[in-house]
Structures are given as structure tokens and as C-alpha cells.
Amino acid sequence: MASRITGTTQLLGVMGWPVSHSRSPLMQAAAIRSAGLDYAYVPLPVHPDRLQEAVSGLRALGFRGCNVTIPHKAAVAGLMDELTPAAHGIGAVNTILVGDDGRLVGDNTDCEGAFDAIEDETGLSPRGLEVLVIGAGGAAMACAWGAAARGARVVRLLNRTRAKAEEVARAMAIQHPGCQFEVVASTDRDRIAACGIVLQMTSLGMNPGDVLPLDPEMLASGAVVLEAVYSPLETPWLHGCRERGLRAVDGLAMLVGQGALAFERWTGVRADRRAMKAAIEG
Ligand code: NAP
């Protein structure tokens, strides 16, 4: 948050329903403070029935940009003047940029944020690798798109509902003909063990008693894993992967990755990722 809100303070926010649980205001306030910018970032609780009005309101109120969270990411994509290739390909928007002319551009930084988090923490890029994505919802789709965009050779999808994984694989294959998309089952030992990066993109691990999304023993000993869930910060699966000796990146790093990219798109200033993560840890 700007240390003092004045008549020149520029506005950013996050739309969701509910939105009170969102860590983005704390995280973005840390980035704004660290960069010394005159911006303020506020939570915007928007009921699904008022989404269209709220999105038009960004333009009317002179917001510079806005994040979008559950349940609005897909619906907002239909309300933009323009979509970036990532937002178009994933069919979801997590970042809105408001141009000086009021034009609304929808972007998706979840896909790049996930791989930035992995690269920042382990130095590993998906280029040329076989990548496993567990899940077939919005986060999984973003990661499948992001893996292919960053040069993965093969992207494998594993999901409880196999038909959804097949749908994602079909949609991604059309957009990324240079990457091979495959659907696997948890019994496909060899194809799972061949993956150098494994992204856990289901909601498993949020609730006590959740089963593990996959047995960590099935992963290659050199695999790097990324967890989407950040509450709890160390999910049983992340713990299991670390016990197995794997390099594992937590869900807050992914959250910071997407938020930092959004901040940079809005302000043109490099985001202080360390300050952002410190603001939302603990
Ligand atoms: P979503 O679209 O609702 O997808 C949920 C996924 O989890 C589906 O693949 C679903 O499988 C699977 N799943 C749910 N319950 C399951 C169970 N009991 N057993 C097996 N699979 C199960 O959600 P999303 O938006 O992709 O988000 C997924 C998770 O990622 C959430 O926890 C979200 O908070 C987190 N997330 C984190 C970040 C970050 O920055 N760290 C960003 C985005 C999302 P089916 O298809 O079979 O139902």
C-alpha cells in the first residue's frame, strides 16, 4: 500500500467472491512499498451477478489494473477487449490491465508464475523436459500451457476424472503442436518416472485426511516438484516429496510468481519477490 493515499495514488485490486481470504493485498502492498510507488491495492468482493458491472467499473474508476480470483477467472475472459495469448489459450484471466484509453486487456500470469517459481528456487527450466501435471482444473491448464510455452517436450496429465485431462490435452495440443500431450494413469510408472518436473495442481492437501495425489516414490529421484496448495504450507504430499529427497517448491512461491508478474505488467517496475513472500508467510 502507498504509505499515504493522496489524490494521485493509482489503484489496483483483486476481484473475487469471497475475497477476504486473499493474500494478494498483503503481498502486493509489500511490492508497492518496496518499489516506493504511489499505488494502492484493495480487495474487491464482487458477486458473480455483478461481475460485468464491476469490470466496467474498473475503467470508469480509473483503476490501472486488477487481479481476478475464484470464481471469476473464466467469466472475466469474456468481458475483455483483448486477451493475451496465454489468457486466450487457457480460457481464463487472472490479471486485467487497464490502458490509458480504458481498453481492458486480460492476461494470465499463473502459467508463467509457476515456472518462474521453479526457476527462481531450483534453476530448472522445462525446456526439452517431460513434465507431469497432476489435475485438470484451471491451475493445471495454466501449467500445461506454460510448460509447452517454455519449451517442454512432453506434457503428461494425470487427473481423477480422466475425461477432463483428455479434454485439456486435446485443447493444448491444438495450440502447441510442437509439444506432445499425453494422459496418464497413476499406474503408468515409466511415463511418470520420466518426468523431470511434477506440478501438483489439484486441491488435495487442503483438508485433513485428503489422500496423496500420487505416491512420491513413483517420481524420479532428480525430479523437481511444485505444489499449488499453500494452506497448509507444507502439505502431506510436499512433505513426502521432501522426505524422498526431492527438490520441492511450495504453493506460496507459485502465488508470489503470478503476483510479481502482474505487478510488473501494471507498473513496469521489477517486483521484490522476497518482500512479497515474506509478507504472506506465517
Ligand atoms: P479446480 O479448477 O476446481 O480443479 C480442481 C482439481 O483438483 C481437479 O483436477 C480435480 O479433479 C482435483 N480434485 C479435487 N478434489 C479431488 C480429490 N478428492 N481427489 C482427486 N482429485 C481432486 O481448481 P483450480 O483453480 O485448478 O485450483 C486447484 C488448487 O490449486 C486449489 O487448491 C487452488 O487454491 C490452488 N491454486 C494455487 C495457486 C497458487 O498460486 N499457489 C494458483 C491457482 C490455484 P476432478 O477433475 O476429478 O474433479
Short mmCIF file of C-alpha atoms and ligand atoms in Angstrom, two decimals:
data_model
loop_
_atom_site.label_atom_id
_atom_site.label_comp_id
_atom_site.label_asym_id
_atom_site.label_seq_id
_atom_site.Cartn_x
_atom_site.Cartn_y
_atom_site.Cartn_z
CA MET A 1 0.00 0.00 0.00
CA ALA A 2 1.20 3.52 -0.68
CA SER A 3 2.36 4.92 2.66
CA ARG A 4 -0.14 7.75 2.19
CA ILE A 5 -3.13 7.72 -0.16
CA THR A 6 -3.46 11.04 -1.95
CA GLY A 7 -5.29 12.42 -4.98
CA THR A 8 -2.63 10.97 -7.28
CA THR A 9 -2.49 7.44 -5.87
CA GLN A 10 -3.12 4.84 -8.59
CA LEU A 11 -5.49 1.99 -7.89
CA LEU A 12 -5.09 -1.77 -8.21
CA GLY A 13 -7.19 -4.53 -6.69
CA VAL A 14 -8.34 -8.14 -6.67
CA MET A 15 -11.88 -9.29 -7.57
CA GLY A 16 -13.21 -12.49 -6.07
CA TRP A 17 -16.21 -13.93 -4.22
CA PRO A 18 -15.39 -14.23 -1.41
CA VAL A 19 -12.15 -12.29 -1.39
CA SER A 20 -11.48 -11.70 2.30
CA HIS A 21 -9.17 -14.77 2.46
CA SER A 22 -6.97 -13.46 -0.37
CA ARG A 23 -3.30 -12.91 0.44
CA SER A 24 -2.83 -10.71 -2.62
CA PRO A 25 -3.47 -7.36 -0.85
CA LEU A 26 -0.69 -8.04 1.69
CA MET A 27 1.65 -9.38 -0.97
CA GLN A 28 1.07 -6.53 -3.44
CA ALA A 29 1.32 -3.92 -0.68
CA ALA A 30 4.80 -5.28 0.07
CA ALA A 31 5.79 -4.97 -3.60
CA ILE A 32 4.41 -1.41 -3.80
CA ARG A 33 6.25 -0.42 -0.61
CA SER A 34 9.50 -1.97 -1.71
CA ALA A 35 9.34 -0.18 -5.09
CA GLY A 36 8.35 3.13 -3.45
CA LEU A 37 5.40 3.59 -5.80
CA ASP A 38 2.27 5.70 -5.29
CA TYR A 39 -0.18 2.81 -5.74
CA ALA A 40 -2.81 1.18 -3.52
CA TYR A 41 -4.13 -2.40 -3.91
CA VAL A 42 -7.53 -3.22 -2.46
CA PRO A 43 -9.78 -6.30 -2.09
CA LEU A 44 -12.93 -6.10 -4.24
CA PRO A 45 -15.69 -8.54 -3.21
CA VAL A 46 -17.71 -8.96 -6.42
CA HIS A 47 -20.82 -11.15 -6.53
CA PRO A 48 -20.96 -13.20 -9.75
CA ASP A 49 -24.20 -11.40 -10.76
CA ARG A 50 -22.38 -8.04 -10.66
CA LEU A 51 -19.22 -9.11 -12.48
CA GLN A 52 -19.88 -7.27 -15.72
CA GLU A 53 -20.66 -4.02 -13.86
CA ALA A 54 -17.58 -4.43 -11.70
CA VAL A 55 -15.29 -4.97 -14.70
CA SER A 56 -16.71 -1.89 -16.47
CA GLY A 57 -16.27 -0.06 -13.18
CA LEU A 58 -12.51 -0.56 -13.33
CA ARG A 59 -12.45 1.56 -16.46
CA ALA A 60 -14.88 4.15 -15.07
CA LEU A 61 -12.98 4.49 -11.80
CA GLY A 62 -9.58 4.79 -13.41
CA PHE A 63 -8.05 1.61 -11.98
CA ARG A 64 -4.68 0.72 -13.54
CA GLY A 65 -5.26 -2.99 -13.17
CA CYS A 66 -6.82 -5.78 -11.19
CA ASN A 67 -6.27 -9.41 -10.28
CA VAL A 68 -9.08 -11.90 -10.70
CA THR A 69 -9.59 -14.91 -8.47
CA ILE A 70 -12.13 -17.67 -7.81
CA PRO A 71 -14.81 -17.88 -9.16
CA HIS A 72 -14.38 -15.20 -11.84
CA LYS A 73 -11.30 -16.20 -13.86
CA ALA A 74 -13.14 -17.82 -16.78
CA ALA A 75 -16.09 -15.39 -16.91
CA VAL A 76 -13.81 -12.33 -16.97
CA ALA A 77 -12.13 -13.65 -20.12
CA GLY A 78 -15.39 -12.96 -21.98
CA LEU A 79 -15.51 -9.34 -20.79
CA MET A 80 -12.12 -8.15 -22.06
CA ASP A 81 -11.38 -6.01 -25.14
CA GLU A 82 -8.34 -8.17 -25.81
CA LEU A 83 -6.72 -11.30 -24.43
CA THR A 84 -3.02 -12.14 -24.34
CA PRO A 85 -2.09 -15.46 -25.98
CA ALA A 86 -1.79 -17.07 -22.52
CA ALA A 87 -5.24 -15.90 -21.36
CA HIS A 88 -6.76 -16.89 -24.69
CA GLY A 89 -5.11 -20.30 -24.64
CA ILE A 90 -6.05 -21.08 -21.05
CA GLY A 91 -9.50 -19.50 -21.32
CA ALA A 92 -9.03 -17.68 -18.03
CA VAL A 93 -7.83 -14.28 -16.84
CA ASN A 94 -6.08 -13.65 -13.54
CA THR A 95 -4.74 -10.19 -14.38
CA ILE A 96 -6.53 -7.26 -16.03
CA LEU A 97 -4.55 -4.36 -17.43
CA VAL A 98 -6.42 -1.10 -17.97
CA GLY A 99 -4.90 1.01 -20.76
CA ASP A 100 -4.76 4.80 -20.76
CA ASP A 101 -7.60 4.67 -23.30
CA GLY A 102 -9.67 2.44 -20.98
CA ARG A 103 -9.03 -0.65 -23.07
CA LEU A 104 -9.13 -3.83 -20.96
CA VAL A 105 -6.51 -6.47 -21.67
CA GLY A 106 -6.89 -9.84 -19.97
CA ASP A 107 -3.72 -11.74 -19.15
CA ASN A 108 -2.89 -14.94 -17.30
CA THR A 109 0.26 -14.95 -15.18
CA ASP A 110 -0.47 -18.25 -13.37
CA CYS A 111 1.26 -20.21 -16.13
CA GLU A 112 4.49 -18.23 -16.12
CA GLY A 113 4.39 -17.67 -12.35
CA ALA A 114 4.54 -21.41 -11.73
CA PHE A 115 7.67 -21.86 -13.85
CA ASP A 116 9.28 -18.65 -12.56
CA ALA A 117 8.86 -20.06 -9.03
CA ILE A 118 10.60 -23.28 -10.04
CA GLU A 119 13.39 -21.46 -11.86
CA ASP A 120 13.92 -18.98 -9.01
CA GLU A 121 14.16 -21.73 -6.40
CA THR A 122 15.91 -24.52 -8.32
CA GLY A 123 17.30 -23.02 -11.55
CA LEU A 124 15.41 -25.63 -13.57
CA SER A 125 13.57 -24.78 -16.80
CA PRO A 126 11.06 -27.10 -18.50
CA ARG A 127 12.81 -26.66 -21.89
CA GLY A 128 13.27 -30.06 -23.51
CA LEU A 129 11.87 -31.90 -20.48
CA GLU A 130 8.98 -34.28 -19.88
CA VAL A 131 6.61 -32.60 -17.40
CA LEU A 132 3.82 -34.13 -15.32
CA VAL A 133 0.80 -32.03 -14.37
CA ILE A 134 -1.49 -33.54 -11.73
CA GLY A 135 -5.03 -32.15 -12.08
CA ALA A 136 -7.12 -30.85 -14.95
CA GLY A 137 -8.75 -27.72 -13.49
CA GLY A 138 -7.80 -24.09 -14.02
CA ALA A 139 -4.38 -24.27 -12.34
CA ALA A 140 -3.47 -27.47 -14.18
CA MET A 141 -4.50 -26.00 -17.51
CA ALA A 142 -2.37 -22.90 -16.86
CA CYS A 143 0.63 -25.10 -16.05
CA ALA A 144 0.13 -27.31 -19.08
CA TRP A 145 0.01 -24.21 -21.28
CA GLY A 146 3.01 -22.67 -19.51
CA ALA A 147 5.11 -25.83 -19.79
CA ALA A 148 4.53 -26.02 -23.52
CA ALA A 149 5.15 -22.27 -23.96
CA ARG A 150 8.50 -22.66 -22.19
CA GLY A 151 9.59 -25.49 -24.45
CA ALA A 152 8.66 -28.73 -22.63
CA ARG A 153 8.99 -31.70 -24.99
CA VAL A 154 6.16 -33.74 -23.42
CA VAL A 155 3.39 -32.71 -21.02
CA ARG A 156 1.59 -35.54 -19.22
CA LEU A 157 -1.71 -35.01 -17.44
CA LEU A 158 -2.96 -37.14 -14.55
CA ASN A 159 -6.40 -36.47 -13.12
CA ARG A 160 -9.04 -38.23 -11.05
CA THR A 161 -11.54 -37.60 -13.83
CA ARG A 162 -9.63 -38.84 -16.86
CA ALA A 163 -12.06 -37.34 -19.37
CA LYS A 164 -11.19 -33.84 -18.14
CA ALA A 165 -7.49 -34.50 -18.61
CA GLU A 166 -8.21 -35.72 -22.12
CA GLU A 167 -10.12 -32.53 -22.85
CA VAL A 168 -7.23 -30.38 -21.62
CA ALA A 169 -4.70 -32.43 -23.60
CA ARG A 170 -6.77 -32.05 -26.78
CA ALA A 171 -7.14 -28.28 -26.34
CA MET A 172 -3.44 -27.80 -25.57
CA ALA A 173 -2.24 -29.98 -28.45
CA ILE A 174 -4.05 -27.73 -30.94
CA GLN A 175 -2.34 -24.64 -29.51
CA HIS A 176 1.13 -26.14 -29.07
CA PRO A 177 1.77 -28.51 -31.96
CA GLY A 178 5.49 -28.68 -31.03
CA CYS A 179 4.73 -30.30 -27.68
CA GLN A 180 3.37 -33.79 -27.11
CA PHE A 181 0.44 -34.01 -24.68
CA GLU A 182 -0.48 -37.33 -23.08
CA VAL A 183 -2.93 -38.50 -20.43
CA VAL A 184 -1.54 -40.97 -17.90
CA ALA A 185 -2.90 -43.07 -15.04
CA SER A 186 -1.25 -43.39 -11.63
CA THR A 187 -0.18 -46.89 -12.66
CA ASP A 188 1.92 -45.63 -15.62
CA ARG A 189 5.18 -45.98 -13.67
CA ASP A 190 7.64 -45.44 -16.51
CA ARG A 191 5.98 -42.41 -18.01
CA ILE A 192 5.67 -40.81 -14.55
CA ALA A 193 9.26 -41.62 -13.61
CA ALA A 194 10.47 -39.99 -16.86
CA CYS A 195 9.19 -36.56 -15.80
CA GLY A 196 11.77 -34.04 -14.61
CA ILE A 197 9.18 -31.54 -13.31
CA VAL A 198 5.98 -32.51 -11.50
CA LEU A 199 3.29 -29.93 -10.79
CA GLN A 200 0.66 -30.82 -8.17
CA MET A 201 -2.33 -28.73 -9.31
CA THR A 202 -5.26 -30.39 -7.53
CA SER A 203 -6.79 -29.08 -4.30
CA LEU A 204 -5.69 -32.25 -2.46
CA GLY A 205 -3.81 -31.47 0.72
CA MET A 206 -6.00 -28.58 1.82
CA ASN A 207 -8.15 -30.73 4.09
CA PRO A 208 -7.00 -33.10 6.83
CA GLY A 209 -7.44 -36.70 5.67
CA ASP A 210 -7.02 -35.93 1.95
CA VAL A 211 -5.35 -38.78 0.09
CA LEU A 212 -1.99 -38.10 -1.60
CA PRO A 213 -2.35 -37.02 -5.25
CA LEU A 214 0.43 -39.51 -6.16
CA ASP A 215 2.93 -41.67 -4.31
CA PRO A 216 6.18 -39.64 -4.19
CA GLU A 217 8.09 -42.93 -4.53
CA MET A 218 6.90 -43.06 -8.16
CA LEU A 219 8.84 -39.91 -9.10
CA ALA A 220 12.38 -39.84 -10.46
CA SER A 221 14.97 -39.12 -7.78
CA GLY A 222 16.05 -35.96 -9.64
CA ALA A 223 12.53 -34.60 -10.19
CA VAL A 224 11.59 -31.10 -9.05
CA VAL A 225 8.06 -30.72 -7.71
CA LEU A 226 5.79 -27.71 -7.40
CA GLU A 227 2.78 -27.69 -5.07
CA ALA A 228 -0.24 -25.44 -5.79
CA VAL A 229 -1.78 -25.65 -2.33
CA TYR A 230 -0.36 -23.15 0.17
CA SER A 231 -2.64 -23.65 3.13
CA PRO A 232 -1.16 -25.64 4.81
CA LEU A 233 2.21 -24.51 3.52
CA GLU A 234 3.70 -27.98 3.79
CA THR A 235 1.08 -30.38 2.50
CA PRO A 236 1.48 -34.10 3.21
CA TRP A 237 2.50 -34.56 -0.43
CA LEU A 238 5.14 -31.83 -0.30
CA HIS A 239 6.40 -33.38 2.95
CA GLY A 240 6.51 -36.81 1.32
CA CYS A 241 8.44 -35.46 -1.66
CA ARG A 242 10.98 -33.76 0.62
CA GLU A 243 11.34 -36.94 2.70
CA ARG A 244 12.16 -38.70 -0.54
CA GLY A 245 14.93 -36.15 -1.12
CA LEU A 246 13.25 -34.28 -3.99
CA ARG A 247 13.61 -30.56 -4.50
CA ALA A 248 10.14 -29.19 -3.75
CA VAL A 249 8.73 -25.69 -4.26
CA ASP A 250 5.73 -24.64 -2.17
CA GLY A 251 2.44 -23.05 -3.21
CA LEU A 252 3.34 -19.62 -1.84
CA ALA A 253 6.24 -19.42 -4.29
CA MET A 254 3.75 -20.03 -7.11
CA LEU A 255 1.40 -17.40 -5.68
CA VAL A 256 4.26 -14.90 -5.49
CA GLY A 257 5.33 -15.80 -9.04
CA GLN A 258 1.97 -14.90 -10.57
CA GLY A 259 1.58 -11.80 -8.37
CA ALA A 260 5.04 -10.49 -9.18
CA LEU A 261 4.41 -10.79 -12.90
CA ALA A 262 1.06 -8.99 -12.55
CA PHE A 263 2.75 -6.18 -10.60
CA GLU A 264 5.41 -5.86 -13.31
CA ARG A 265 2.78 -5.74 -16.08
CA TRP A 266 0.92 -2.92 -14.29
CA THR A 267 3.84 -0.81 -13.12
CA GLY A 268 6.76 -1.66 -15.40
CA VAL A 269 8.88 -1.97 -12.24
CA ARG A 270 10.64 -5.18 -11.12
CA ALA A 271 8.75 -6.77 -8.20
CA ASP A 272 10.60 -7.58 -4.98
CA ARG A 273 9.66 -11.27 -4.77
CA ARG A 274 11.44 -11.79 -1.49
CA ALA A 275 9.47 -8.98 0.20
CA MET A 276 6.23 -10.32 -1.30
CA LYS A 277 6.84 -13.81 0.05
CA ALA A 278 7.90 -12.55 3.47
CA ALA A 279 4.64 -10.55 3.71
CA ILE A 280 2.44 -13.63 3.34
CA GLU A 281 4.47 -16.29 5.12
CA GLY A 282 3.50 -17.37 8.61
P1 NAP B 1 -10.33 -26.53 -9.98
O1 NAP B 1 -10.42 -25.92 -11.33
O2 NAP B 1 -11.55 -26.65 -9.15
O3 NAP B 1 -9.68 -28.01 -10.16
C1 NAP B 1 -9.56 -28.87 -9.04
C2 NAP B 1 -8.69 -30.07 -9.41
O4 NAP B 1 -8.48 -30.84 -8.21
C3 NAP B 1 -9.34 -31.02 -10.43
O5 NAP B 1 -8.33 -31.59 -11.22
C4 NAP B 1 -9.99 -32.07 -9.52
O6 NAP B 1 -10.15 -33.33 -10.13
C5 NAP B 1 -8.94 -32.19 -8.43
N1 NAP B 1 -9.50 -32.73 -7.21
C6 NAP B 1 -10.31 -32.09 -6.32
N2 NAP B 1 -10.64 -32.91 -5.31
C7 NAP B 1 -10.03 -34.10 -5.56
C8 NAP B 1 -9.99 -35.36 -4.89
N3 NAP B 1 -10.65 -35.56 -3.74
N4 NAP B 1 -9.26 -36.36 -5.43
C9 NAP B 1 -8.59 -36.18 -6.59
N5 NAP B 1 -8.58 -35.00 -7.28
C10 NAP B 1 -9.30 -33.98 -6.78
O7 NAP B 1 -9.28 -25.74 -9.08
P2 NAP B 1 -8.00 -24.91 -9.55
O8 NAP B 1 -8.39 -23.49 -9.73
O9 NAP B 1 -7.36 -25.63 -10.66
O10 NAP B 1 -7.11 -24.97 -8.22
C11 NAP B 1 -6.53 -26.18 -7.76
C12 NAP B 1 -5.75 -25.89 -6.48
O11 NAP B 1 -4.66 -25.02 -6.80
C13 NAP B 1 -6.57 -25.15 -5.41
O12 NAP B 1 -6.21 -25.67 -4.15
C14 NAP B 1 -6.13 -23.70 -5.55
O13 NAP B 1 -6.25 -22.99 -4.34
C15 NAP B 1 -4.66 -23.90 -5.93
N6 NAP B 1 -4.09 -22.78 -6.69
C16 NAP B 1 -2.95 -22.24 -6.22
C17 NAP B 1 -2.34 -21.22 -6.93
C18 NAP B 1 -1.06 -20.64 -6.40
O14 NAP B 1 -0.66 -19.57 -6.89
N7 NAP B 1 -0.39 -21.28 -5.47
C19 NAP B 1 -2.91 -20.74 -8.12
C20 NAP B 1 -4.09 -21.33 -8.58
C21 NAP B 1 -4.68 -22.36 -7.85
P3 NAP B 1 -11.52 -33.68 -10.94
O15 NAP B 1 -11.37 -33.08 -12.31
O16 NAP B 1 -11.54 -35.16 -10.96
O17 NAP B 1 -12.66 -33.09 -10.16
#
